[in-house]
Amino acid sequence: MSNTPDISSPSFSRQALAVLNKFYGYKSFRPGQYEIIQALAAGRDALVLMPTGGGKSLCYQIPALLAAEGCAIVVSPLIALMQDQTQALVANGIPAAAIHSNQSEDTNRDILNAVYMGRIKLLYISPERLLMMLEGWERMKISLFAIDEAHCISQWGHDFRPDYAQLCRLKQLRPDVPMIALTATADRLTRDDIRLRLGLNNPFEFVSSFDRPNISLRAYANPGKKARIGFIASMVRKYPQDSGIAYCLSRSGAEATYQALKASGIKAVCYHAGMNPADRDRSMNAFLDGRAQVVCATVAFGMGIDKSNIRW
């Protein structure tokens, strides 16, 4: 990162806290966040393991905002997560954008031009799209690379994606740019693999506890479709002011669950990769703004959606 600040100075701490308060409304950092921000601001790589909801995004968003110049390139595997993040950032006055297939290529080109002109501080992009455009990153001013859901690069991880395995080319192309790898799910073997495959150089590592006392996990034997829908309906009645996500193993399963809940009078929407972009957007927006209480989805919806009243 050019114009490397003095991360040990009180002025850097004050500046980081001012950004935190201005754009996010917090007065202090959670454990580990400030040290990760310092490492990136100093040009050092980082490997971060934090649970979902633990504040991973701030660890790269704040260094991006503190950088004197350049855009942070954030690699994200799911369009829904990109849209959710960018909408929240823009709503807070942060110049952010995403390039993905749900938008026209004219829109994607305009966003890329805005990045080259220094108008965007955070750009979200899929690994597939980024690798297709790799030559263009050579001359771009980049403040940092953030690899979200970094376990996808490891064959030891639970969600290996071949295109993630090619992200080592970023370090080869731009060894001058710090990189942060972030995940909520990686044991020691997977973390070692992430470090190796991305080519991280002596990264600052932060490993948080997985203990989340406000979350419970239960498993039930499959009671059949009718009882399954009845169980979901009981959750809707139990939390009438809150929202829920019904994850399904297939697109057809998501559609069937959606139709069954809708027939039961429940305000539900469907979300999966087989839907056209406009329909996916409508479903996501209806869920986020409260017009729908339940989203029936495949894993294309992602688990990092920022909605404060998701209860199940």
Coordinates of N, CA, C and O in Angstrom, one line a residue, residues 81-255:
L81 N -24.5 -12.0 -1.6 CA -23.6 -11.4 -0.6 C -23.0 -10.1 -1.1 O -22.9 -9.1 -0.4
M82 N -22.6 -10.1 -2.4 CA -22.0 -8.8 -3.0 C -23.1 -7.7 -2.9 O -22.7 -6.6 -2.5
Q83 N -24.3 -8.0 -3.4 CA -25.3 -7.0 -3.4 C -25.6 -6.5 -2.0 O -25.8 -5.3 -1.8
D84 N -25.7 -7.4 -1.1 CA -26.0 -7.1 0.3 C -25.0 -6.1 0.9 O -25.3 -5.1 1.5
Q85 N -23.7 -6.5 0.7 CA -22.6 -5.7 1.2 C -22.6 -4.3 0.5 O -22.4 -3.3 1.2
T86 N -22.7 -4.3 -0.8 CA -22.5 -3.0 -1.5 C -23.7 -2.1 -1.2 O -23.5 -0.8 -1.0
Q87 N -24.9 -2.6 -1.1 CA -26.1 -1.8 -0.7 C -25.9 -1.2 0.6 O -26.2 0.0 0.8
A88 N -25.4 -1.9 1.6 CA -25.2 -1.4 3.0 C -24.1 -0.3 3.0 O -24.3 0.7 3.7
L89 N -23.1 -0.6 2.2 CA -22.0 0.4 2.2 C -22.4 1.7 1.6 O -22.2 2.8 2.1
V90 N -23.1 1.6 0.4 CA -23.6 2.8 -0.3 C -24.6 3.6 0.6 O -24.5 4.8 0.7
A91 N -25.4 2.9 1.3 CA -26.4 3.5 2.2 C -25.7 4.3 3.3 O -26.3 5.3 3.8
N92 N -24.5 3.8 3.7 CA -23.7 4.5 4.7 C -22.8 5.6 4.1 O -22.0 6.2 4.9
G93 N -22.9 5.9 2.8 CA -22.1 6.9 2.2 C -20.7 6.5 1.8 O -19.9 7.3 1.5
I94 N -20.5 5.2 1.7 CA -19.2 4.7 1.2 C -19.3 4.3 -0.3 O -20.2 3.6 -0.7
P95 N -18.3 4.8 -1.1 CA -18.3 4.5 -2.5 C -17.9 3.1 -2.8 O -16.7 2.8 -2.8
A96 N -18.9 2.2 -3.0 CA -18.7 0.8 -3.2 C -19.5 0.4 -4.4 O -20.6 1.0 -4.7
A97 N -19.1 -0.7 -5.0 CA -19.8 -1.2 -6.2 C -19.5 -2.7 -6.4 O -18.5 -3.2 -5.7
A98 N -20.2 -3.4 -7.2 CA -20.0 -4.8 -7.5 C -20.1 -5.0 -9.0 O -20.9 -4.4 -9.6
I99 N -19.3 -5.9 -9.5 CA -19.4 -6.4 -10.9 C -19.8 -7.8 -10.9 O -19.2 -8.7 -10.3
H100 N -20.9 -8.1 -11.5 CA -21.5 -9.5 -11.5 C -22.4 -9.6 -12.7 O -22.8 -8.7 -13.4
S101 N -22.9 -10.9 -12.9 CA -23.7 -11.2 -14.0 C -25.2 -10.8 -13.9 O -25.9 -10.9 -14.9
N102 N -25.6 -10.3 -12.7 CA -27.0 -9.9 -12.6 C -27.2 -8.5 -13.2 O -28.3 -8.0 -13.3
Q103 N -26.0 -7.8 -13.6 CA -26.1 -6.5 -14.2 C -25.7 -6.6 -15.7 O -25.1 -7.5 -16.1
S104 N -26.1 -5.6 -16.4 CA -25.7 -5.5 -17.8 C -24.2 -5.3 -17.9 O -23.6 -4.7 -17.0
E105 N -23.6 -5.7 -19.1 CA -22.2 -5.4 -19.2 C -21.9 -4.0 -19.4 O -20.8 -3.5 -19.0
D106 N -22.8 -3.1 -19.8 CA -22.6 -1.7 -19.8 C -22.5 -1.2 -18.4 O -21.6 -0.3 -18.2
T107 N -23.3 -1.7 -17.5 CA -23.2 -1.2 -16.1 C -21.8 -1.7 -15.5 O -21.2 -0.9 -14.8
N108 N -21.4 -2.9 -15.8 CA -20.2 -3.4 -15.3 C -19.0 -2.6 -15.8 O -18.0 -2.3 -15.1
R109 N -19.1 -2.2 -17.1 CA -18.0 -1.4 -17.7 C -17.9 0.0 -17.1 O -16.9 0.5 -16.8
D110 N -19.1 0.6 -16.8 CA -19.2 1.9 -16.2 C -18.5 1.8 -14.8 O -17.8 2.7 -14.3
I111 N -18.8 0.7 -14.0 CA -18.3 0.6 -12.7 C -16.7 0.5 -12.8 O -16.0 1.1 -12.0
L112 N -16.3 -0.3 -13.7 CA -14.8 -0.5 -13.9 C -14.1 0.8 -14.2 O -13.1 1.1 -13.7
N113 N -14.8 1.6 -15.1 CA -14.2 2.9 -15.4 C -14.2 3.8 -14.2 O -13.2 4.6 -14.0
A114 N -15.2 3.7 -13.3 CA -15.2 4.5 -12.1 C -14.1 4.1 -11.2 O -13.5 4.9 -10.5
V115 N -13.8 2.8 -11.1 CA -12.6 2.3 -10.3 C -11.3 2.9 -10.9 O -10.5 3.4 -10.1
Y116 N -11.1 2.9 -12.2 CA -9.9 3.4 -12.8 C -9.8 4.9 -12.5 O -8.6 5.4 -12.3
M117 N -10.9 5.6 -12.4 CA -10.9 7.0 -12.2 C -10.8 7.4 -10.7 O -10.8 8.6 -10.3
G118 N -10.7 6.4 -9.8 CA -10.5 6.6 -8.4 C -11.8 7.0 -7.6 O -11.8 7.5 -6.5
R119 N -13.0 6.6 -8.2 CA -14.3 7.0 -7.6 C -14.8 5.9 -6.7 O -15.8 6.1 -6.0
I120 N -14.2 4.7 -6.7 CA -14.7 3.6 -5.9 C -13.7 3.2 -4.9 O -12.5 3.0 -5.3
K121 N -14.0 3.0 -3.7 CA -13.1 2.6 -2.7 C -13.1 1.0 -2.4 O -12.2 0.4 -2.0
L122 N -14.3 0.4 -2.7 CA -14.4 -1.0 -2.5 C -15.2 -1.6 -3.7 O -16.3 -1.2 -4.0
L123 N -14.5 -2.6 -4.4 CA -15.1 -3.3 -5.5 C -15.3 -4.7 -5.2 O -14.3 -5.4 -4.9
Y124 N -16.5 -5.2 -5.2 CA -16.8 -6.6 -5.0 C -16.9 -7.4 -6.3 O -17.5 -6.8 -7.3
I125 N -16.3 -8.6 -6.4 CA -16.3 -9.3 -7.7 C -16.1 -10.8 -7.4 O -15.5 -11.2 -6.4
S126 N -16.6 -11.6 -8.3 CA -16.5 -13.0 -8.1 C -15.1 -13.5 -8.6 O -14.4 -12.8 -9.4
P127 N -14.6 -14.6 -8.1 CA -13.2 -15.0 -8.5 C -13.2 -15.3 -10.0 O -12.2 -15.0 -10.7
E128 N -14.3 -15.9 -10.6 CA -14.3 -16.2 -12.0 C -14.2 -14.9 -12.8 O -13.4 -14.9 -13.8
R129 N -15.0 -13.9 -12.5 CA -14.9 -12.6 -13.2 C -13.6 -11.9 -13.1 O -13.0 -11.4 -14.0
L130 N -13.1 -11.9 -11.9 CA -11.8 -11.3 -11.6 C -10.7 -11.9 -12.5 O -9.9 -11.2 -13.1
L131 N -10.6 -13.2 -12.5 CA -9.6 -13.9 -13.3 C -9.7 -13.7 -14.8 O -8.7 -13.7 -15.5
M132 N -11.0 -13.5 -15.3 CA -11.2 -13.2 -16.7 C -10.6 -11.8 -17.0 O -10.1 -11.6 -18.2
M133 N -10.5 -10.9 -16.0 CA -10.1 -9.5 -16.3 C -8.7 -9.3 -15.7 O -8.4 -8.1 -15.5
L134 N -8.0 -10.3 -15.4 CA -6.8 -10.2 -14.7 C -5.8 -9.2 -15.2 O -5.1 -8.4 -14.5
E135 N -5.6 -9.1 -16.5 CA -4.6 -8.2 -17.1 C -4.9 -6.8 -16.8 O -4.0 -6.0 -16.6
G136 N -6.2 -6.4 -16.6 CA -6.5 -5.0 -16.3 C -6.0 -4.6 -14.9 O -5.9 -3.4 -14.6
W137 N -5.8 -5.6 -14.0 CA -5.5 -5.2 -12.6 C -4.0 -4.7 -12.5 O -3.6 -4.1 -11.5
E138 N -3.2 -5.0 -13.5 CA -1.8 -4.7 -13.5 C -1.5 -3.2 -13.4 O -0.6 -2.8 -12.7
R139 N -2.4 -2.4 -14.0 CA -2.1 -0.9 -14.0 C -3.1 -0.2 -13.1 O -3.1 1.0 -13.1
M140 N -3.9 -0.9 -12.4 CA -4.9 -0.3 -11.5 C -4.3 0.1 -10.1 O -3.5 -0.7 -9.6
K141 N -4.7 1.2 -9.5 CA -4.3 1.5 -8.2 C -5.2 0.7 -7.2 O -6.4 0.9 -7.1
I142 N -4.6 -0.3 -6.5 CA -5.3 -1.2 -5.6 C -4.8 -1.0 -4.2 O -3.5 -1.1 -4.0
S143 N -5.7 -0.8 -3.3 CA -5.2 -0.6 -1.9 C -5.0 -2.0 -1.2 O -4.1 -2.1 -0.4
L144 N -5.8 -3.0 -1.5 CA -5.7 -4.3 -0.9 C -6.6 -5.3 -1.7 O -7.5 -4.9 -2.4
F145 N -6.2 -6.6 -1.5 CA -7.1 -7.6 -2.0 C -7.7 -8.3 -0.7 O -7.0 -8.6 0.2
A146 N -9.0 -8.5 -0.7 CA -9.7 -9.2 0.3 C -10.4 -10.5 -0.3 O -11.2 -10.4 -1.2
I147 N -10.0 -11.6 0.2 CA -10.5 -12.9 -0.2 C -11.5 -13.4 0.8 O -11.2 -13.9 1.8
D148 N -12.8 -13.1 0.5 CA -13.9 -13.6 1.5 C -14.2 -15.0 1.2 O -14.0 -15.6 0.1
E149 N -14.7 -15.7 2.3 CA -15.0 -17.2 2.2 C -13.7 -17.9 1.7 O -13.8 -18.8 0.8
A150 N -12.6 -17.6 2.3 CA -11.3 -18.1 1.8 C -11.2 -19.6 1.9 O -10.3 -20.2 1.2
H151 N -12.0 -20.3 2.7 CA -11.9 -21.7 2.7 C -12.2 -22.4 1.4 O -11.9 -23.5 1.1
C152 N -12.9 -21.6 0.5 CA -13.2 -22.1 -0.9 C -11.9 -22.4 -1.7 O -12.0 -23.1 -2.7
I153 N -10.8 -21.9 -1.3 CA -9.5 -22.2 -2.0 C -8.9 -23.5 -1.6 O -8.1 -24.0 -2.4
S154 N -9.4 -24.1 -0.5 CA -8.7 -25.3 0.0 C -9.5 -26.5 -0.3 O -10.7 -26.6 0.0
Q155 N -8.9 -27.6 -0.8 CA -9.6 -28.8 -1.0 C -9.9 -29.5 0.3 O -10.6 -30.5 0.4
W156 N -9.3 -29.0 1.4 CA -9.6 -29.5 2.8 C -10.9 -28.8 3.3 O -11.4 -29.2 4.3
G157 N -11.2 -27.6 2.7 CA -12.4 -26.9 3.1 C -13.7 -27.6 2.7 O -13.7 -28.5 1.9
H158 N -14.8 -27.0 3.2 CA -16.1 -27.7 2.9 C -16.7 -27.3 1.6 O -17.8 -27.8 1.2
D159 N -16.2 -26.3 0.9 CA -16.9 -25.7 -0.2 C -15.8 -25.3 -1.3 O -15.8 -24.2 -1.8
F160 N -15.0 -26.3 -1.7 CA -13.9 -26.0 -2.6 C -14.5 -25.5 -4.0 O -15.4 -26.1 -4.5
R161 N -13.9 -24.4 -4.5 CA -14.2 -23.9 -5.8 C -13.0 -23.8 -6.7 O -12.0 -23.1 -6.3
P162 N -12.9 -24.4 -7.8 CA -11.7 -24.4 -8.6 C -11.1 -23.1 -8.9 O -9.9 -22.9 -8.9
D163 N -12.0 -22.1 -9.2 CA -11.5 -20.8 -9.6 C -10.8 -20.1 -8.4 O -9.9 -19.3 -8.6
Y164 N -11.2 -20.4 -7.2 CA -10.5 -19.9 -6.0 C -9.0 -20.3 -6.0 O -8.1 -19.6 -5.6
A165 N -8.8 -21.5 -6.5 CA -7.4 -22.1 -6.6 C -6.5 -21.3 -7.5 O -5.2 -21.3 -7.3
Q166 N -7.0 -20.5 -8.4 CA -6.2 -19.6 -9.3 C -5.9 -18.2 -8.7 O -5.2 -17.5 -9.3
L167 N -6.4 -18.0 -7.5 CA -6.2 -16.6 -6.9 C -4.8 -16.4 -6.5 O -4.4 -15.2 -6.2
C168 N -4.0 -17.4 -6.5 CA -2.5 -17.2 -6.2 C -1.9 -16.3 -7.3 O -0.9 -15.6 -7.0
R169 N -2.6 -16.2 -8.4 CA -2.1 -15.3 -9.5 C -2.1 -13.8 -9.1 O -1.3 -13.0 -9.7
L170 N -3.0 -13.5 -8.2 CA -3.0 -12.1 -7.7 C -1.7 -11.7 -7.1 O -1.2 -10.6 -7.3
K171 N -1.2 -12.5 -6.2 CA 0.1 -12.2 -5.6 C 1.2 -12.2 -6.5 O 2.2 -11.4 -6.4
Q172 N 1.2 -13.1 -7.5 CA 2.2 -13.1 -8.6 C 2.2 -11.8 -9.4 O 3.2 -11.3 -9.8
L173 N 1.0 -11.4 -9.7 CA 0.8 -10.2 -10.5 C 1.1 -8.9 -9.7 O 1.7 -8.0 -10.3
R174 N 0.6 -8.8 -8.5 CA 0.8 -7.6 -7.7 C 1.3 -8.0 -6.3 O 0.6 -7.9 -5.3
P175 N 2.6 -8.3 -6.2 CA 3.2 -8.7 -4.9 C 3.2 -7.5 -3.9 O 3.4 -7.6 -2.7
D176 N 3.0 -6.3 -4.5 CA 3.1 -5.0 -3.7 C 1.8 -4.8 -2.9 O 1.8 -3.9 -2.0
V177 N 0.7 -5.5 -3.2 CA -0.6 -5.2 -2.6 C -0.8 -6.2 -1.5 O -0.8 -7.4 -1.7
P178 N -1.2 -5.7 -0.3 CA -1.5 -6.6 0.8 C -2.8 -7.4 0.5 O -3.7 -6.9 -0.1
M179 N -2.8 -8.6 1.1 CA -4.0 -9.5 0.9 C -4.5 -10.0 2.2 O -3.7 -10.4 3.1
I180 N -5.8 -10.0 2.4 CA -6.4 -10.5 3.6 C -7.3 -11.7 3.2 O -8.1 -11.5 2.3
A181 N -7.2 -12.8 3.8 CA -8.0 -14.0 3.6 C -8.9 -14.1 4.8 O -8.4 -14.1 5.9
L182 N -10.2 -14.2 4.6 CA -11.2 -14.3 5.7 C -12.1 -15.5 5.5 O -12.6 -15.8 4.4
T183 N -12.4 -16.1 6.6 CA -13.3 -17.2 6.6 C -13.9 -17.4 8.0 O -13.3 -17.0 9.0
A184 N -15.1 -18.1 8.1 CA -15.7 -18.4 9.4 C -15.5 -19.9 9.7 O -15.8 -20.3 10.8
T185 N -15.0 -20.6 8.7 CA -14.9 -22.1 8.9 C -13.6 -22.6 8.4 O -13.5 -22.9 7.2
A186 N -12.6 -22.8 9.2 CA -11.3 -23.4 8.7 C -10.6 -23.9 9.9 O -10.2 -23.1 10.8
D187 N -10.3 -25.2 9.9 CA -9.4 -25.8 11.0 C -8.0 -25.5 10.6 O -7.7 -24.8 9.6
R188 N -7.1 -25.9 11.4 CA -5.7 -25.6 11.2 C -5.1 -26.1 9.9 O -4.4 -25.3 9.2
L189 N -5.5 -27.3 9.5 CA -5.1 -27.8 8.2 C -5.6 -26.9 7.0 O -4.8 -26.6 6.1
T190 N -6.8 -26.5 7.1 CA -7.4 -25.6 6.0 C -6.7 -24.3 6.1 O -6.4 -23.7 5.0
R191 N -6.4 -23.7 7.2 CA -5.8 -22.4 7.3 C -4.4 -22.5 6.7 O -3.9 -21.6 6.0
D192 N -3.6 -23.6 7.0 CA -2.3 -23.8 6.4 C -2.4 -23.8 4.9 O -1.6 -23.2 4.2
D193 N -3.5 -24.5 4.4 CA -3.7 -24.6 2.9 C -4.0 -23.3 2.3 O -3.5 -22.9 1.2
I194 N -4.8 -22.5 3.0 CA -5.2 -21.1 2.5 C -3.9 -20.3 2.4 O -3.7 -19.6 1.4
R195 N -3.1 -20.3 3.4 CA -1.9 -19.5 3.4 C -1.0 -19.9 2.3 O -0.4 -19.0 1.6
L196 N -0.8 -21.2 2.0 CA 0.0 -21.7 1.0 C -0.5 -21.4 -0.4 O 0.2 -20.9 -1.3
R197 N -1.8 -21.7 -0.6 CA -2.4 -21.5 -1.9 C -2.5 -20.1 -2.4 O -2.5 -19.8 -3.6
L198 N -2.7 -19.2 -1.5 CA -2.8 -17.8 -1.8 C -1.4 -17.1 -1.9 O -1.3 -16.0 -2.5
G199 N -0.4 -17.7 -1.4 CA 0.9 -17.2 -1.4 C 1.0 -16.0 -0.4 O 1.8 -15.1 -0.6
L200 N 0.3 -16.1 0.7 CA 0.4 -15.1 1.7 C 1.8 -15.0 2.3 O 2.4 -16.0 2.6
N201 N 2.3 -13.8 2.5 CA 3.7 -13.6 2.9 C 3.7 -13.2 4.4 O 3.4 -12.1 4.8
N202 N 4.1 -14.2 5.3 CA 4.2 -14.0 6.7 C 3.0 -13.2 7.2 O 3.1 -12.1 7.8
P203 N 1.8 -13.8 7.0 CA 0.6 -13.0 7.4 C 0.4 -12.8 8.9 O 0.8 -13.7 9.7
F204 N -0.2 -11.7 9.2 CA -0.8 -11.5 10.6 C -2.0 -12.5 10.7 O -2.8 -12.4 9.8
E205 N -2.0 -13.3 11.7 CA -3.1 -14.2 11.9 C -4.0 -13.9 13.1 O -3.4 -13.7 14.2
F206 N -5.3 -14.0 12.9 CA -6.2 -13.8 14.0 C -7.2 -14.9 13.9 O -7.9 -15.1 13.0
V207 N -7.2 -15.7 15.0 CA -8.2 -16.9 15.1 C -9.1 -16.6 16.3 O -8.7 -16.6 17.4
S208 N -10.4 -16.4 16.0 CA -11.4 -16.1 17.0 C -12.0 -17.4 17.5 O -12.0 -18.4 16.8
S209 N -12.7 -17.3 18.6 CA -13.4 -18.5 19.2 C -14.7 -18.7 18.3 O -15.3 -17.8 17.8
F210 N -15.1 -20.0 18.2 CA -16.3 -20.3 17.5 C -17.5 -20.3 18.5 O -18.6 -20.4 18.0
D211 N -17.3 -20.0 19.7 CA -18.3 -20.0 20.7 C -19.3 -18.9 20.5 O -18.9 -17.7 20.5
R212 N -20.6 -19.2 20.1 CA -21.6 -18.2 19.9 C -22.8 -18.5 20.8 O -23.7 -19.3 20.4
P213 N -22.8 -18.0 22.1 CA -23.8 -18.4 23.0 C -25.2 -18.0 22.6 O -26.2 -18.6 23.1
N214 N -25.3 -17.1 21.6 CA -26.7 -16.7 21.2 C -27.2 -17.5 20.0 O -28.3 -17.2 19.5
I215 N -26.5 -18.5 19.6 CA -26.9 -19.4 18.5 C -27.0 -20.8 19.0 O -26.1 -21.3 19.7
S216 N -28.1 -21.5 18.6 CA -28.2 -22.9 19.0 C -28.4 -23.7 17.7 O -28.9 -23.2 16.7
L217 N -28.0 -24.9 17.7 CA -28.1 -25.8 16.5 C -28.8 -27.1 16.9 O -28.4 -27.7 17.9
R218 N -29.8 -27.5 16.2 CA -30.5 -28.8 16.5 C -30.6 -29.6 15.2 O -30.7 -29.0 14.1
A219 N -30.7 -30.9 15.4 CA -30.9 -31.8 14.2 C -32.1 -32.7 14.5 O -32.3 -33.1 15.6
Y220 N -32.9 -32.9 13.5 CA -34.1 -33.7 13.6 C -34.1 -34.7 12.5 O -33.7 -34.5 11.4
A221 N -34.7 -35.9 12.7 CA -35.0 -36.9 11.7 C -36.0 -36.3 10.7 O -36.9 -35.6 11.1
N222 N -35.8 -36.5 9.4 CA -36.7 -36.0 8.4 C -38.1 -36.6 8.6 O -38.3 -37.8 8.5
P223 N -39.1 -35.7 8.9 CA -40.5 -36.3 9.2 C -41.3 -36.4 8.0 O -42.5 -36.7 8.1
G224 N -40.8 -36.0 6.8 CA -41.6 -36.0 5.6 C -42.0 -34.5 5.3 O -42.0 -33.7 6.2
K225 N -42.5 -34.3 4.0 CA -42.7 -33.0 3.6 C -43.8 -32.2 4.4 O -43.6 -31.1 4.8
K226 N -44.9 -32.9 4.6 CA -46.0 -32.2 5.3 C -45.6 -31.7 6.7 O -45.8 -30.6 7.1
A227 N -45.0 -32.6 7.5 CA -44.5 -32.2 8.8 C -43.4 -31.2 8.8 O -43.3 -30.3 9.7
R228 N -42.6 -31.3 7.7 CA -41.5 -30.3 7.6 C -42.0 -28.9 7.4 O -41.6 -27.9 8.0
I229 N -43.0 -28.8 6.5 CA -43.7 -27.5 6.3 C -44.4 -27.0 7.5 O -44.3 -25.8 7.9
G230 N -45.0 -28.0 8.3 CA -45.6 -27.6 9.5 C -44.6 -27.1 10.5 O -44.9 -26.1 11.3
F231 N -43.4 -27.6 10.6 CA -42.4 -27.2 11.5 C -42.0 -25.7 11.1 O -41.9 -24.9 12.0
I232 N -41.8 -25.5 9.8 CA -41.4 -24.1 9.4 C -42.5 -23.1 9.8 O -42.2 -22.0 10.3
A233 N -43.8 -23.6 9.5 CA -44.9 -22.7 9.9 C -44.9 -22.4 11.4 O -45.3 -21.3 11.8
S234 N -44.5 -23.4 12.2 CA -44.5 -23.1 13.7 C -43.4 -22.1 14.0 O -43.6 -21.4 15.0
M235 N -42.3 -22.1 13.3 CA -41.3 -21.1 13.6 C -41.8 -19.7 13.2 O -41.5 -18.7 13.9
V236 N -42.5 -19.6 12.1 CA -43.1 -18.3 11.7 C -44.0 -17.8 12.8 O -44.0 -16.6 13.1
R237 N -44.9 -18.7 13.3 CA -45.8 -18.3 14.4 C -45.1 -17.9 15.7 O -45.5 -17.0 16.4
K238 N -44.0 -18.7 16.0 CA -43.2 -18.4 17.2 C -42.5 -17.1 17.2 O -42.4 -16.4 18.2
Y239 N -42.1 -16.7 16.0 CA -41.3 -15.4 15.8 C -42.1 -14.5 14.8 O -41.6 -14.3 13.7
P240 N -43.3 -14.0 15.1 CA -44.1 -13.3 14.1 C -43.5 -12.0 13.6 O -43.8 -11.5 12.5
Q241 N -42.6 -11.4 14.4 CA -42.0 -10.1 14.0 C -40.6 -10.3 13.4 O -39.9 -9.3 13.0
D242 N -40.2 -11.6 13.3 CA -38.8 -11.8 12.8 C -38.8 -12.6 11.5 O -39.9 -13.0 11.0
S243 N -37.6 -12.9 11.0 CA -37.4 -13.6 9.7 C -36.7 -14.9 9.8 O -36.1 -15.2 10.8
G244 N -36.9 -15.7 8.8 CA -36.2 -17.0 8.8 C -35.8 -17.4 7.4 O -36.3 -16.9 6.4
I245 N -34.8 -18.3 7.3 CA -34.3 -18.8 6.0 C -34.5 -20.3 6.0 O -34.0 -21.0 6.9
A246 N -35.1 -20.8 5.0 CA -35.3 -22.3 4.8 C -34.4 -22.7 3.7 O -34.7 -22.5 2.5
Y247 N -33.2 -23.3 4.1 CA -32.2 -23.7 3.1 C -32.7 -25.1 2.6 O -33.0 -26.0 3.3
C248 N -32.5 -25.3 1.3 CA -32.9 -26.5 0.6 C -31.8 -27.0 -0.2 O -30.9 -26.3 -0.6
L249 N -31.8 -28.4 -0.4 CA -30.6 -29.0 -1.1 C -30.6 -28.8 -2.6 O -29.6 -29.1 -3.3
S250 N -31.8 -28.4 -3.2 CA -31.9 -28.3 -4.6 C -32.8 -27.1 -5.0 O -33.6 -26.6 -4.1
R251 N -32.7 -26.7 -6.2 CA -33.6 -25.6 -6.7 C -35.1 -26.1 -6.7 O -35.9 -25.3 -6.3
S252 N -35.3 -27.3 -7.1 CA -36.7 -27.8 -7.0 C -37.2 -27.9 -5.6 O -38.4 -27.6 -5.3
G253 N -36.3 -28.2 -4.7 CA -36.7 -28.3 -3.3 C -37.1 -26.9 -2.8 O -38.0 -26.7 -2.0
A254 N -36.3 -25.9 -3.2 CA -36.6 -24.5 -2.8 C -37.9 -24.0 -3.3 O -38.7 -23.4 -2.6
E255 N -38.2 -24.4 -4.6 CA -39.5 -24.0 -5.2 C -40.6 -24.7 -4.5 O -41.7 -24.0 -4.3

